[in-house]
mmCIF file of C-alpha atoms and ligand atoms in Angstrom:
data_model
loop_
_atom_site.group_PDB
_atom_site.id
_atom_site.type_symbol
_atom_site.label_atom_id
_atom_site.label_comp_id
_atom_site.label_asym_id
_atom_site.label_seq_id
_atom_site.Cartn_x
_atom_site.Cartn_y
_atom_site.Cartn_z
ATOM 1 C CA UNK A 5 0.000 0.000 0.000
ATOM 2 C CA UNK A 6 1.137 3.541 -0.645
ATOM 3 C CA UNK A 7 1.226 6.201 2.016
ATOM 4 C CA UNK A 8 -1.315 8.978 1.567
ATOM 5 C CA UNK A 9 0.133 10.977 4.440
ATOM 6 C CA UNK A 10 3.697 11.100 5.708
ATOM 7 C CA UNK A 11 4.617 12.912 8.895
ATOM 8 C CA UNK A 12 8.348 13.160 9.333
ATOM 9 C CA UNK A 13 10.059 14.445 12.466
ATOM 10 C CA UNK A 14 7.405 17.035 13.274
ATOM 11 C CA UNK A 15 8.103 19.257 16.283
ATOM 12 C CA UNK A 16 5.675 21.799 17.730
ATOM 13 C CA UNK A 17 6.356 23.668 20.959
ATOM 14 C CA UNK A 18 4.263 26.025 23.086
ATOM 15 C CA UNK A 19 6.663 28.146 25.091
ATOM 16 C CA UNK A 20 8.781 25.550 26.838
ATOM 17 C CA UNK A 21 6.380 22.652 26.242
ATOM 18 C CA UNK A 22 7.337 20.272 23.432
ATOM 19 C CA UNK A 23 3.784 19.189 22.651
ATOM 20 C CA UNK A 24 4.905 17.283 19.554
ATOM 21 C CA UNK A 25 8.529 16.248 19.780
ATOM 22 C CA UNK A 26 9.717 14.645 16.567
ATOM 23 C CA UNK A 27 6.663 12.606 15.554
ATOM 24 C CA UNK A 28 7.058 10.342 12.528
ATOM 25 C CA UNK A 29 4.265 8.232 11.089
ATOM 26 C CA UNK A 30 2.559 7.344 7.858
ATOM 27 C CA UNK A 31 -1.044 6.702 6.925
ATOM 28 C CA UNK A 32 -1.819 4.254 4.116
ATOM 29 C CA UNK A 33 -4.235 5.245 1.397
ATOM 30 C CA UNK A 34 -7.804 3.991 2.124
ATOM 31 C CA UNK A 35 -6.826 2.868 5.614
ATOM 32 C CA UNK A 36 -8.406 3.543 8.950
ATOM 33 C CA UNK A 37 -5.500 4.421 11.216
ATOM 34 C CA UNK A 38 -6.001 4.808 14.957
ATOM 35 C CA UNK A 39 -3.880 7.289 16.907
ATOM 36 C CA UNK A 40 -3.808 6.531 20.613
ATOM 37 C CA UNK A 41 -1.850 7.699 23.618
ATOM 38 C CA UNK A 42 -2.376 9.167 27.082
ATOM 39 C CA UNK A 43 -3.710 12.670 27.687
ATOM 40 C CA UNK A 44 -1.134 15.296 26.801
ATOM 41 C CA UNK A 45 0.710 12.963 24.393
ATOM 42 C CA UNK A 46 0.398 15.565 21.628
ATOM 43 C CA UNK A 47 -2.301 13.938 19.507
ATOM 44 C CA UNK A 48 -4.523 17.005 19.050
ATOM 45 C CA UNK A 49 -1.511 19.226 18.429
ATOM 46 C CA UNK A 50 -0.265 16.820 15.772
ATOM 47 C CA UNK A 51 -3.726 16.923 14.146
ATOM 48 C CA UNK A 52 -3.577 20.714 14.084
ATOM 49 C CA UNK A 53 -0.191 20.669 12.336
ATOM 50 C CA UNK A 54 -1.460 18.197 9.713
ATOM 51 C CA UNK A 55 -4.653 20.180 9.074
ATOM 52 C CA UNK A 56 -2.704 23.428 8.771
ATOM 53 C CA UNK A 57 -4.173 25.234 11.780
ATOM 54 C CA UNK A 58 -0.763 25.117 13.534
ATOM 55 C CA UNK A 59 2.599 25.391 11.855
ATOM 56 C CA UNK A 60 5.228 22.868 12.928
ATOM 57 C CA UNK A 61 8.501 24.337 14.260
ATOM 58 C CA UNK A 62 10.323 21.742 12.190
ATOM 59 C CA UNK A 63 9.711 18.532 10.274
ATOM 60 C CA UNK A 64 7.813 17.730 7.100
ATOM 61 C CA UNK A 65 4.258 16.724 6.347
ATOM 62 C CA UNK A 66 3.586 15.310 2.901
ATOM 63 C CA UNK A 67 0.068 14.574 1.659
ATOM 64 C CA UNK A 68 -0.451 12.806 -1.644
ATOM 65 C CA UNK A 69 3.080 13.709 -2.711
ATOM 66 C CA UNK A 70 2.706 17.399 -1.806
ATOM 67 C CA UNK A 71 4.300 19.168 1.112
ATOM 68 C CA UNK A 72 1.524 20.705 3.216
ATOM 69 C CA UNK A 73 3.237 21.847 6.425
ATOM 70 C CA UNK A 74 3.579 25.448 5.277
ATOM 71 C CA UNK A 75 0.052 25.874 3.975
ATOM 72 C CA UNK A 76 -2.844 27.464 5.860
ATOM 73 C CA UNK A 77 -5.792 25.301 6.885
ATOM 74 C CA UNK A 78 -8.157 26.403 4.098
ATOM 75 C CA UNK A 79 -5.607 25.441 1.445
ATOM 76 C CA UNK A 80 -4.878 22.115 3.115
ATOM 77 C CA UNK A 81 -8.650 21.501 3.181
ATOM 78 C CA UNK A 82 -8.859 22.288 -0.516
ATOM 79 C CA UNK A 83 -6.247 19.612 -1.159
ATOM 80 C CA UNK A 84 -8.502 17.140 0.642
ATOM 81 C CA UNK A 85 -7.416 17.055 4.301
ATOM 82 C CA UNK A 86 -10.026 18.015 6.887
ATOM 83 C CA UNK A 87 -10.447 17.544 10.607
ATOM 84 C CA UNK A 88 -13.158 17.439 13.207
ATOM 85 C CA UNK A 89 -12.578 18.724 16.712
ATOM 86 C CA UNK A 90 -12.574 17.110 20.132
ATOM 87 C CA UNK A 91 -15.527 19.409 20.913
ATOM 88 C CA UNK A 92 -17.717 19.367 17.783
ATOM 89 C CA UNK A 93 -17.880 22.770 16.092
ATOM 90 C CA UNK A 94 -21.553 23.329 15.624
ATOM 91 C CA UNK A 95 -23.320 26.659 15.116
ATOM 92 C CA UNK A 96 -26.175 26.113 17.553
ATOM 93 C CA UNK A 97 -28.380 29.024 16.423
ATOM 94 C CA UNK A 98 -28.435 27.851 12.834
ATOM 95 C CA UNK A 99 -30.360 24.997 11.323
ATOM 96 C CA UNK A 100 -28.607 21.688 10.813
ATOM 97 C CA UNK A 101 -28.758 22.231 7.048
ATOM 98 C CA UNK A 102 -27.327 25.762 7.274
ATOM 99 C CA UNK A 103 -24.394 24.414 9.275
ATOM 100 C CA UNK A 104 -23.420 22.492 6.168
ATOM 101 C CA UNK A 105 -24.143 25.326 3.738
ATOM 102 C CA UNK A 106 -21.852 27.775 5.532
ATOM 103 C CA UNK A 107 -19.109 25.135 5.584
ATOM 104 C CA UNK A 108 -18.811 25.375 1.804
ATOM 105 C CA UNK A 109 -18.809 29.150 1.483
ATOM 106 C CA UNK A 110 -15.309 29.962 0.333
ATOM 107 C CA UNK A 111 -15.337 33.699 -0.052
ATOM 108 C CA UNK A 112 -18.408 35.826 0.581
ATOM 109 C CA UNK A 113 -17.132 38.303 -2.032
ATOM 110 C CA UNK A 114 -16.687 35.623 -4.637
ATOM 111 C CA UNK A 115 -20.258 34.494 -4.112
ATOM 112 C CA UNK A 116 -21.682 37.987 -4.282
ATOM 113 C CA UNK A 117 -19.910 38.658 -7.581
ATOM 114 C CA UNK A 118 -21.343 35.508 -9.114
ATOM 115 C CA UNK A 119 -24.768 36.415 -7.789
ATOM 116 C CA UNK A 120 -24.676 39.809 -9.515
ATOM 117 C CA UNK A 121 -22.901 38.849 -12.722
ATOM 118 C CA UNK A 122 -24.284 35.375 -13.286
ATOM 119 C CA UNK A 123 -27.448 34.992 -11.192
ATOM 120 C CA UNK A 124 -28.587 31.827 -12.952
ATOM 121 C CA UNK A 125 -25.260 30.096 -12.394
ATOM 122 C CA UNK A 126 -25.330 31.204 -8.765
ATOM 123 C CA UNK A 127 -28.790 29.713 -8.268
ATOM 124 C CA UNK A 128 -27.783 26.448 -9.895
ATOM 125 C CA UNK A 129 -24.737 26.305 -7.639
ATOM 126 C CA UNK A 130 -26.850 26.890 -4.524
ATOM 127 C CA UNK A 131 -29.255 24.153 -5.538
ATOM 128 C CA UNK A 132 -26.410 21.714 -6.111
ATOM 129 C CA UNK A 133 -24.921 22.634 -2.754
ATOM 130 C CA UNK A 134 -28.227 22.077 -0.962
ATOM 131 C CA UNK A 135 -28.621 18.701 -2.627
ATOM 132 C CA UNK A 136 -25.103 17.754 -1.550
ATOM 133 C CA UNK A 137 -25.837 18.907 1.997
ATOM 134 C CA UNK A 138 -28.948 16.696 2.168
ATOM 135 C CA UNK A 139 -26.878 13.822 0.832
ATOM 136 C CA UNK A 140 -24.269 14.169 3.624
ATOM 137 C CA UNK A 141 -27.017 14.471 6.244
ATOM 138 C CA UNK A 142 -28.675 11.306 4.964
ATOM 139 C CA UNK A 143 -25.312 9.577 5.151
ATOM 140 C CA UNK A 144 -24.969 10.285 8.867
ATOM 141 C CA UNK A 145 -28.662 9.723 9.567
ATOM 142 C CA UNK A 146 -29.525 13.358 10.296
ATOM 143 C CA UNK A 147 -31.649 14.176 7.260
ATOM 144 C CA UNK A 148 -34.883 14.237 9.263
ATOM 145 C CA UNK A 149 -33.283 16.943 11.460
ATOM 146 C CA UNK A 150 -32.265 19.190 8.541
ATOM 147 C CA UNK A 151 -34.520 22.086 9.577
ATOM 148 C CA UNK A 152 -34.018 21.803 13.336
ATOM 149 C CA UNK A 153 -31.726 24.193 15.181
ATOM 150 C CA UNK A 154 -28.346 22.532 15.610
ATOM 151 C CA UNK A 155 -28.587 23.531 19.278
ATOM 152 C CA UNK A 156 -31.343 20.968 19.787
ATOM 153 C CA UNK A 157 -29.077 18.059 18.793
ATOM 154 C CA UNK A 158 -27.572 15.716 21.382
ATOM 155 C CA UNK A 159 -23.807 15.541 21.893
ATOM 156 C CA UNK A 160 -23.595 12.466 19.711
ATOM 157 C CA UNK A 161 -25.712 14.004 16.958
ATOM 158 C CA UNK A 162 -23.439 17.057 16.980
ATOM 159 C CA UNK A 163 -20.490 14.775 16.306
ATOM 160 C CA UNK A 164 -22.377 13.342 13.347
ATOM 161 C CA UNK A 165 -23.155 16.857 12.128
ATOM 162 C CA UNK A 166 -19.494 17.796 12.426
ATOM 163 C CA UNK A 167 -18.628 14.756 10.312
ATOM 164 C CA UNK A 168 -21.246 15.749 7.712
ATOM 165 C CA UNK A 169 -19.808 19.281 7.717
ATOM 166 C CA UNK A 170 -16.309 18.146 6.777
ATOM 167 C CA UNK A 171 -17.729 15.750 4.161
ATOM 168 C CA UNK A 172 -19.086 18.805 2.315
ATOM 169 C CA UNK A 173 -15.461 19.626 1.509
ATOM 170 C CA UNK A 174 -15.104 16.312 -0.393
ATOM 171 C CA UNK A 175 -12.026 15.214 1.529
ATOM 172 C CA UNK A 176 -9.792 12.253 0.812
ATOM 173 C CA UNK A 177 -8.316 12.259 4.328
ATOM 174 C CA UNK A 178 -10.452 12.895 7.400
ATOM 175 C CA UNK A 179 -8.885 13.423 10.827
ATOM 176 C CA UNK A 180 -11.324 12.650 13.625
ATOM 177 C CA UNK A 181 -10.395 13.857 17.112
ATOM 178 C CA UNK A 182 -12.140 11.666 19.706
ATOM 179 C CA UNK A 183 -15.316 11.068 17.679
ATOM 180 C CA UNK A 184 -16.771 8.761 20.326
ATOM 181 C CA UNK A 185 -16.316 11.068 23.306
ATOM 182 C CA UNK A 186 -19.698 12.080 24.703
ATOM 183 C CA UNK A 187 -21.572 9.866 22.267
ATOM 184 C CA UNK A 188 -24.216 7.471 23.613
ATOM 185 C CA UNK A 189 -23.437 3.755 23.055
ATOM 186 C CA UNK A 190 -26.214 3.248 20.481
ATOM 187 C CA UNK A 191 -24.954 6.159 18.397
ATOM 188 C CA UNK A 192 -21.373 4.893 18.670
ATOM 189 C CA UNK A 193 -22.239 1.776 16.714
ATOM 190 C CA UNK A 194 -23.912 3.955 14.112
ATOM 191 C CA UNK A 195 -20.947 6.309 13.868
ATOM 192 C CA UNK A 196 -18.590 3.396 13.320
ATOM 193 C CA UNK A 197 -20.876 2.075 10.558
ATOM 194 C CA UNK A 198 -20.821 5.482 8.868
ATOM 195 C CA UNK A 199 -17.033 5.623 8.990
ATOM 196 C CA UNK A 200 -16.692 2.138 7.515
ATOM 197 C CA UNK A 201 -19.220 2.976 4.787
ATOM 198 C CA UNK A 202 -17.416 6.207 3.882
ATOM 199 C CA UNK A 203 -14.162 4.327 3.494
ATOM 200 C CA UNK A 204 -15.821 1.612 1.425
ATOM 201 C CA UNK A 205 -18.058 3.766 -0.792
ATOM 202 C CA UNK A 206 -16.001 6.940 -1.167
ATOM 203 C CA UNK A 207 -12.525 5.608 -0.517
ATOM 204 C CA UNK A 208 -11.989 8.110 2.283
ATOM 205 C CA UNK A 209 -8.929 7.539 4.478
ATOM 206 C CA UNK A 210 -9.322 8.121 8.219
ATOM 207 C CA UNK A 211 -6.865 9.005 10.941
ATOM 208 C CA UNK A 212 -8.714 8.749 14.236
ATOM 209 C CA UNK A 213 -7.723 9.798 17.741
ATOM 210 C CA UNK A 214 -9.856 7.855 20.183
ATOM 211 C CA UNK A 215 -9.638 6.808 23.826
ATOM 212 C CA UNK A 216 -12.181 4.040 23.376
ATOM 213 C CA UNK A 217 -9.691 1.248 22.701
ATOM 214 C CA UNK A 218 -12.387 -1.292 21.840
ATOM 215 C CA UNK A 219 -13.453 1.016 19.058
ATOM 216 C CA UNK A 220 -9.883 1.565 17.847
ATOM 217 C CA UNK A 221 -9.019 -2.114 17.863
ATOM 218 C CA UNK A 222 -12.200 -2.984 15.972
ATOM 219 C CA UNK A 223 -12.157 -0.172 13.423
ATOM 220 C CA UNK A 224 -8.487 0.384 12.651
ATOM 221 C CA UNK A 225 -6.244 -1.444 10.185
ATOM 222 C CA UNK A 226 -3.239 0.026 11.911
ATOM 223 C CA UNK A 227 -2.606 1.796 15.164
ATOM 224 C CA UNK A 228 -0.040 4.463 16.024
ATOM 225 C CA UNK A 229 0.828 4.986 19.679
ATOM 226 C CA UNK A 230 2.039 8.403 20.837
ATOM 227 C CA UNK A 231 3.629 9.254 24.144
ATOM 228 C CA UNK A 232 5.228 12.546 25.193
ATOM 229 C CA UNK A 233 5.135 14.010 21.705
ATOM 230 C CA UNK A 234 6.695 11.028 19.975
ATOM 231 C CA UNK A 235 5.538 7.877 18.278
ATOM 232 C CA UNK A 236 6.214 4.958 20.584
ATOM 233 C CA UNK A 237 5.242 2.278 18.103
ATOM 234 C CA UNK A 238 2.939 1.511 15.196
ATOM 235 C CA UNK A 239 1.480 -1.694 13.773
ATOM 236 C CA UNK A 240 -1.648 -3.754 13.447
ATOM 237 C CA UNK A 241 -4.013 -3.677 16.421
ATOM 238 C CA UNK A 242 -2.728 -7.119 17.470
ATOM 239 C CA UNK A 243 0.920 -6.101 17.241
ATOM 240 C CA UNK A 244 0.286 -2.982 19.266
ATOM 241 C CA UNK A 245 -1.715 -4.828 21.887
ATOM 242 C CA UNK A 246 1.188 -7.247 22.384
ATOM 243 C CA UNK A 247 3.882 -4.548 22.532
ATOM 244 C CA UNK A 248 5.253 -4.346 26.074
ATOM 245 C CA UNK A 249 6.245 -0.694 25.848
ATOM 246 C CA UNK A 250 2.651 0.125 24.968
ATOM 247 C CA UNK A 251 1.303 -1.924 27.807
ATOM 248 C CA UNK A 252 3.674 -0.154 30.227
ATOM 249 C CA UNK A 253 3.299 3.371 28.925
ATOM 250 C CA UNK A 254 -0.354 3.411 28.167
ATOM 251 C CA UNK A 255 -2.560 0.390 28.449
ATOM 252 C CA UNK A 256 -1.132 -0.494 31.854
ATOM 253 C CA UNK A 257 -2.131 2.876 33.221
ATOM 254 C CA UNK A 258 -5.569 2.867 31.662
ATOM 255 C CA UNK A 259 -6.569 -0.578 32.892
HETATM 256 P P1 ADP B 6 -3.510 15.163 23.517
HETATM 257 O O1 ADP B 6 -4.448 15.581 22.454
HETATM 258 O O2 ADP B 6 -2.718 13.947 23.176
HETATM 259 O O3 ADP B 6 -4.189 15.004 24.851
HETATM 260 P P2 ADP B 6 -2.416 17.827 23.222
HETATM 261 O O4 ADP B 6 -1.863 17.903 21.854
HETATM 262 O O5 ADP B 6 -3.725 18.462 23.459
HETATM 263 O O6 ADP B 6 -2.419 16.318 23.719
HETATM 264 O O7 ADP B 6 -1.392 18.482 24.238
HETATM 265 C C1 ADP B 6 -0.012 18.148 24.272
HETATM 266 C C2 ADP B 6 0.697 19.080 25.230
HETATM 267 O O8 ADP B 6 0.732 20.389 24.685
HETATM 268 C C3 ADP B 6 0.037 19.205 26.593
HETATM 269 O O9 ADP B 6 1.043 19.329 27.567
HETATM 270 C C4 ADP B 6 -0.757 20.478 26.468
HETATM 271 O O10 ADP B 6 -0.925 21.088 27.718
HETATM 272 C C5 ADP B 6 0.122 21.318 25.553
HETATM 273 N N1 ADP B 6 -0.667 22.243 24.716
HETATM 274 C C6 ADP B 6 -1.552 21.897 23.764
HETATM 275 N N2 ADP B 6 -2.063 22.975 23.163
HETATM 276 C C7 ADP B 6 -1.484 24.044 23.755
HETATM 277 C C8 ADP B 6 -1.585 25.467 23.578
HETATM 278 N N3 ADP B 6 -2.404 26.005 22.662
HETATM 279 N N4 ADP B 6 -0.830 26.256 24.377
HETATM 280 C C9 ADP B 6 -0.005 25.722 25.292
HETATM 281 N N5 ADP B 6 0.154 24.414 25.511
HETATM 282 C C10 ADP B 6 -0.567 23.568 24.758
HETATM 283 MG MG1 MG B 7 -6.533 15.790 22.443
#
């Protein structure tokens, strides 16, 4: 398999804290890769450097053969790399559908120009966008909630909405930061099904930070273990489970 994403020696500090301290890993195309590690290991910070919301101090990040570590988040997203957040980013005073429509707005100015100069094209574009939004909502089982205020959704439903939001950007790599946190058990099963279906039907690659190890071991083809800003080990779920360093550094503490 070829690597879709390569992270090579990435360092990111905050003042004196080396949040990510020389992390190296690769994510195979069409894989589901789990990223685990104790709190403070640097997982979310690493996600931010990959998605372009934080610049690494040093190291390289290559996506689909292109270096992305010096590009801002919106350009990284345009190349096909998007992330969800540990706390789902949902605009509570907007409808569920509008949450998806605003996600696709690139430049308000750009849109206004089209609207004035080519009103028919603008309308056609809006209709296509709405249809795509309904499609993503159906995919995550939220289509019946399209007109509800996003604020009325449960924690788990907000996670699903956040997933639908990033799908609007037609990504090839989706980074999910603790998708199961705060999600009721019944919805967890559903969320996993959606992730597996998105990989199967759209070929989307996933890199997933998750504390729920059962979920990681069931969903992931390979698992990367981080500790203190570095990658401790990587392998299949079975290999990682049997690795003594992992058991000492992480699993031992958690169980
Ligand atoms: P994880 O997601 O694995 O729990 P984080 O990437 O959130 O870990 O954090 C790694 C380390 O970096 C922690 O010590 C955390 O306190 C620190 N850190 C993360 N973000 C910031 C920030 N914006 N400013 C200062 N320190 C930060
Ligand atoms: Mg985190």
